mmCIF file of C-alpha atoms in Angstrom:
data_model
loop_
_atom_site.group_PDB
_atom_site.id
_atom_site.type_symbol
_atom_site.label_atom_id
_atom_site.label_comp_id
_atom_site.label_asym_id
_atom_site.label_seq_id
_atom_site.Cartn_x
_atom_site.Cartn_y
_atom_site.Cartn_z
ATOM 1 C CA MET U 1 19.957 35.840 38.139
ATOM 2 C CA ILE U 2 21.706 33.533 35.710
ATOM 3 C CA PRO U 3 20.139 30.120 35.050
ATOM 4 C CA ARG U 4 22.946 28.219 36.808
ATOM 5 C CA SER U 5 22.486 30.263 39.992
ATOM 6 C CA ARG U 6 18.734 29.773 39.858
ATOM 7 C CA ASN U 7 19.198 25.984 39.521
ATOM 8 C CA LEU U 8 21.593 25.929 42.468
ATOM 9 C CA LEU U 9 19.137 27.943 44.544
ATOM 10 C CA ALA U 10 16.264 25.594 43.685
ATOM 11 C CA THR U 11 18.403 22.555 44.496
ATOM 12 C CA GLY U 12 19.477 24.134 47.778
ATOM 13 C CA LEU U 13 15.894 24.923 48.776
ATOM 14 C CA ALA U 14 14.730 21.397 48.001
ATOM 15 C CA ALA U 15 17.614 19.925 49.989
ATOM 16 C CA THR U 16 16.851 22.267 52.877
ATOM 17 C CA LEU U 17 13.188 21.284 52.851
ATOM 18 C CA ALA U 18 14.082 17.611 52.756
ATOM 19 C CA VAL U 19 16.465 17.934 55.714
ATOM 20 C CA THR U 20 14.379 20.195 57.936
ATOM 21 C CA LEU U 21 10.829 18.908 57.585
ATOM 22 C CA PRO U 22 8.559 19.376 60.584
ATOM 23 C CA ARG U 23 9.293 17.151 63.560
ATOM 24 C CA GLY U 24 5.907 15.535 63.178
ATOM 25 C CA PHE U 25 6.837 14.321 59.677
ATOM 26 C CA ALA U 26 7.895 10.851 60.844
ATOM 27 C CA ALA U 27 4.614 10.446 62.707
ATOM 28 C CA ALA U 28 2.673 11.729 59.701
ATOM 29 C CA VAL U 29 4.367 9.202 57.422
ATOM 30 C CA ARG U 30 3.510 6.398 59.837
ATOM 31 C CA ASP U 31 -0.089 7.629 59.944
ATOM 32 C CA PHE U 32 -0.283 7.635 56.129
ATOM 33 C CA ALA U 33 0.414 3.916 56.137
ATOM 34 C CA LYS U 34 -2.097 3.061 58.867
ATOM 35 C CA PRO U 35 -5.660 2.398 57.814
ATOM 36 C CA ALA U 36 -8.201 4.547 59.594
ATOM 37 C CA LYS U 37 -10.349 2.964 62.268
ATOM 38 C CA ALA U 38 -13.615 1.472 61.076
ATOM 39 C CA GLY U 39 -16.237 4.160 60.583
ATOM 40 C CA MET U 40 -13.660 6.976 60.486
ATOM 41 C CA PRO U 41 -13.592 9.238 57.428
ATOM 42 C CA GLN U 42 -10.763 8.552 55.006
ATOM 43 C CA LEU U 43 -9.218 10.791 52.395
ATOM 44 C CA GLN U 44 -6.731 10.259 49.589
ATOM 45 C CA LEU U 45 -4.342 13.113 48.814
ATOM 46 C CA THR U 46 -2.570 13.857 45.553
ATOM 47 C CA VAL U 47 -0.102 16.714 45.090
ATOM 48 C CA ASP U 48 0.914 17.823 41.588
ATOM 49 C CA VAL U 49 3.798 20.202 41.018
ATOM 50 C CA PRO U 50 4.368 22.325 37.907
ATOM 51 C CA ALA U 51 5.865 20.494 34.945
ATOM 52 C CA HIS U 52 8.666 23.037 34.582
ATOM 53 C CA TRP U 53 10.205 22.013 37.928
ATOM 54 C CA ARG U 54 12.846 19.320 37.772
ATOM 55 C CA ARG U 55 11.406 15.851 38.214
ATOM 56 C CA PHE U 56 13.535 14.755 41.189
ATOM 57 C CA LEU U 57 12.779 18.043 42.939
ATOM 58 C CA ALA U 58 9.093 17.713 42.109
ATOM 59 C CA ASP U 59 8.797 14.386 43.935
ATOM 60 C CA ASP U 60 10.567 15.741 47.031
ATOM 61 C CA LEU U 61 8.440 18.887 47.053
ATOM 62 C CA ALA U 62 5.232 16.871 46.654
ATOM 63 C CA ASP U 63 6.244 14.676 49.610
ATOM 64 C CA ALA U 64 7.156 17.696 51.750
ATOM 65 C CA PHE U 65 3.909 19.468 50.882
ATOM 66 C CA ALA U 66 1.837 16.328 51.577
ATOM 67 C CA SER U 67 3.365 16.061 55.038
ATOM 68 C CA ARG U 68 2.417 19.705 55.642
ATOM 69 C CA VAL U 69 -1.166 18.970 54.549
ATOM 70 C CA ALA U 70 -1.460 16.071 56.998
ATOM 71 C CA ASP U 71 0.048 18.125 59.842
ATOM 72 C CA VAL U 72 -2.108 21.227 59.272
ATOM 73 C CA PHE U 73 -5.312 19.209 58.812
ATOM 74 C CA ARG U 74 -4.723 17.383 62.098
ATOM 75 C CA ARG U 75 -4.152 20.695 63.879
ATOM 76 C CA GLN U 76 -7.388 21.996 62.305
ATOM 77 C CA GLY U 77 -9.367 19.060 63.695
ATOM 78 C CA PHE U 78 -9.340 16.449 60.910
ATOM 79 C CA THR U 79 -9.806 13.106 62.643
ATOM 80 C CA GLY U 80 -9.864 10.794 59.650
ATOM 81 C CA GLY U 81 -7.159 8.846 57.912
ATOM 82 C CA MET U 82 -5.222 10.366 55.034
ATOM 83 C CA ALA U 83 -3.187 8.522 52.399
ATOM 84 C CA PHE U 84 -0.761 10.287 50.043
ATOM 85 C CA VAL U 85 -1.069 8.590 46.648
ATOM 86 C CA PRO U 86 0.507 9.298 43.251
ATOM 87 C CA SER U 87 -1.610 11.586 41.070
ATOM 88 C CA ASP U 88 -2.304 8.902 38.506
ATOM 89 C CA GLN U 89 -3.225 6.148 40.994
ATOM 90 C CA PRO U 90 -6.051 7.282 43.310
ATOM 91 C CA GLY U 91 -8.640 4.670 44.175
ATOM 92 C CA LEU U 92 -12.262 5.193 43.229
ATOM 93 C CA ASP U 93 -13.672 4.044 46.556
ATOM 94 C CA LEU U 94 -12.492 7.024 48.671
ATOM 95 C CA PRO U 95 -12.679 10.805 48.218
ATOM 96 C CA VAL U 96 -9.565 12.350 46.652
ATOM 97 C CA LEU U 97 -8.238 15.793 47.569
ATOM 98 C CA SER U 98 -6.192 16.935 44.567
ATOM 99 C CA ILE U 99 -3.785 19.809 45.143
ATOM 100 C CA ARG U 100 -2.019 21.493 42.220
ATOM 101 C CA LEU U 101 0.938 23.425 43.594
ATOM 102 C CA ILE U 102 1.438 26.593 41.561
ATOM 103 C CA SER U 103 4.262 28.202 43.514
ATOM 104 C CA TRP U 104 6.024 27.593 46.793
ATOM 105 C CA ARG U 105 9.057 29.806 46.844
ATOM 106 C CA ILE U 106 10.912 32.858 48.099
ATOM 107 C CA ASP U 107 10.320 35.668 45.616
ATOM 108 C CA ARG U 108 12.630 38.500 44.597
ATOM 109 C CA ILE U 109 11.701 40.703 47.540
ATOM 110 C CA ASP U 110 12.381 37.973 50.111
ATOM 111 C CA ARG U 111 8.722 37.153 50.608
ATOM 112 C CA ALA U 112 7.747 33.513 51.004
ATOM 113 C CA GLU U 113 4.687 32.579 49.002
ATOM 114 C CA CYS U 114 2.562 29.505 48.595
ATOM 115 C CA THR U 115 -0.169 29.270 45.972
ATOM 116 C CA PHE U 116 -2.147 26.206 44.957
ATOM 117 C CA THR U 117 -5.517 25.096 43.642
ATOM 118 C CA ALA U 118 -7.566 22.317 45.196
ATOM 119 C CA ALA U 119 -10.412 20.056 44.130
ATOM 120 C CA VAL U 120 -12.235 17.143 45.732
ATOM 121 C CA ARG U 121 -13.371 14.099 43.753
ATOM 122 C CA SER U 122 -15.876 11.678 45.192
ATOM 123 C CA ASP U 123 -18.571 9.494 43.718
ATOM 124 C CA ARG U 124 -17.391 10.304 40.191
ATOM 125 C CA ARG U 125 -17.992 14.047 40.564
ATOM 126 C CA GLU U 126 -15.426 16.763 41.096
ATOM 127 C CA GLU U 127 -15.824 19.968 43.072
ATOM 128 C CA SER U 128 -13.313 22.749 42.535
ATOM 129 C CA LEU U 129 -12.441 24.471 45.799
ATOM 130 C CA GLY U 130 -10.589 27.351 44.156
ATOM 131 C CA MET U 131 -7.184 28.906 44.639
ATOM 132 C CA PHE U 132 -5.469 29.315 47.994
ATOM 133 C CA GLU U 133 -2.492 31.513 48.678
ATOM 134 C CA ASN U 134 -0.567 32.934 51.555
ATOM 135 C CA PRO U 135 2.246 35.383 50.924
ATOM 136 C CA GLN U 136 4.364 35.965 54.018
ATOM 137 C CA LEU U 137 5.978 39.333 54.599
ATOM 138 C CA PRO U 138 9.783 39.448 54.500
ATOM 139 C CA TRP U 139 11.148 37.197 57.193
ATOM 140 C CA ASN U 140 13.560 38.310 59.862
ATOM 141 C CA GLY U 141 15.364 35.019 60.259
ATOM 142 C CA GLY U 142 18.206 35.926 57.923
ATOM 143 C CA VAL U 143 19.322 33.951 54.929
ATOM 144 C CA GLY U 144 20.175 30.852 56.952
ATOM 145 C CA ARG U 145 18.570 27.478 56.432
ATOM 146 C CA ARG U 146 16.060 27.940 59.272
ATOM 147 C CA GLY U 147 14.985 31.346 57.948
ATOM 148 C CA LEU U 148 14.180 29.986 54.491
ATOM 149 C CA THR U 149 12.426 26.811 55.571
ATOM 150 C CA GLY U 150 10.583 28.570 58.377
ATOM 151 C CA ALA U 151 9.222 31.179 55.998
ATOM 152 C CA LEU U 152 8.272 28.599 53.361
ATOM 153 C CA GLY U 153 6.629 26.392 55.980
ATOM 154 C CA ASP U 154 4.658 29.292 57.452
ATOM 155 C CA ALA U 155 3.434 30.321 53.994
ATOM 156 C CA ALA U 156 2.282 26.774 53.203
ATOM 157 C CA ASP U 157 0.641 26.356 56.620
ATOM 158 C CA GLY U 158 -1.335 29.579 56.225
ATOM 159 C CA ALA U 159 -2.681 28.585 52.809
ATOM 160 C CA LEU U 160 -3.499 25.075 54.035
ATOM 161 C CA ARG U 161 -5.394 26.441 57.046
ATOM 162 C CA GLY U 162 -7.587 28.319 54.567
ATOM 163 C CA LEU U 163 -8.227 25.085 52.669
ATOM 164 C CA ALA U 164 -9.049 23.192 55.887
ATOM 165 C CA ARG U 165 -11.486 25.920 56.976
ATOM 166 C CA GLN U 166 -13.253 25.787 53.619
ATOM 167 C CA LEU U 167 -13.485 21.990 53.673
ATOM 168 C CA ALA U 168 -14.908 22.068 57.215
ATOM 169 C CA ARG U 169 -17.352 24.873 56.376
ATOM 170 C CA ASN U 170 -18.585 23.288 53.126
ATOM 171 C CA GLY U 171 -18.817 19.798 54.557
ATOM 172 C CA THR U 172 -17.147 18.564 51.370
ATOM 173 C CA VAL U 173 -14.883 16.203 53.309
ATOM 174 C CA SER U 174 -16.143 14.577 56.475
ATOM 175 C CA GLY U 175 -13.844 14.223 59.449
ATOM 176 C CA PHE U 176 -13.283 17.780 60.647
ATOM 177 C CA ALA U 177 -14.196 18.673 64.260
ATOM 178 C CA GLY U 178 -17.725 20.015 64.442
ATOM 179 C CA ASP U 179 -18.572 18.293 61.151
ATOM 180 C CA LYS U 180 -22.217 17.266 60.823
ATOM 181 C CA ALA U 181 -21.226 13.910 59.361
ATOM 182 C CA MET U 182 -19.327 12.934 62.491
#
């Protein structure tokens, strides 16, 4: 694939993701701005994208991925408040879930993949949670916009469910259903 075609494909995917975010995105954005109720666990979220991605695409992808994190965590039982903050501006008073997005793409064999690393910082110590990935088998939705975004969304959701299960199991972040801290 020539570089110009690859750039057009990346731009098209970012535009598709921006247009067809999950329906709950508007609610998730409103929830980001609301402070959590007193006594409820709170979490700051940062999403870093690889430096080799274009800057304007990187910001859109970080926003789209952050909305997926909030949506999947709520479905997995997270009851606390979550605030998406820039990577260089997290506050020191709340735990920070840092996600480093490695790849979120359709590969050469039409398989959607999502790979990222995660770490939690709280009380001036950092705990690496490891790498999470979820390759989806080739999708049957065709090459249309819904097929691409559906496959990318499913890949991200699967990897994020793994992260949520680990956070709930480890007790690293309070606020998940069945958590001892709640």
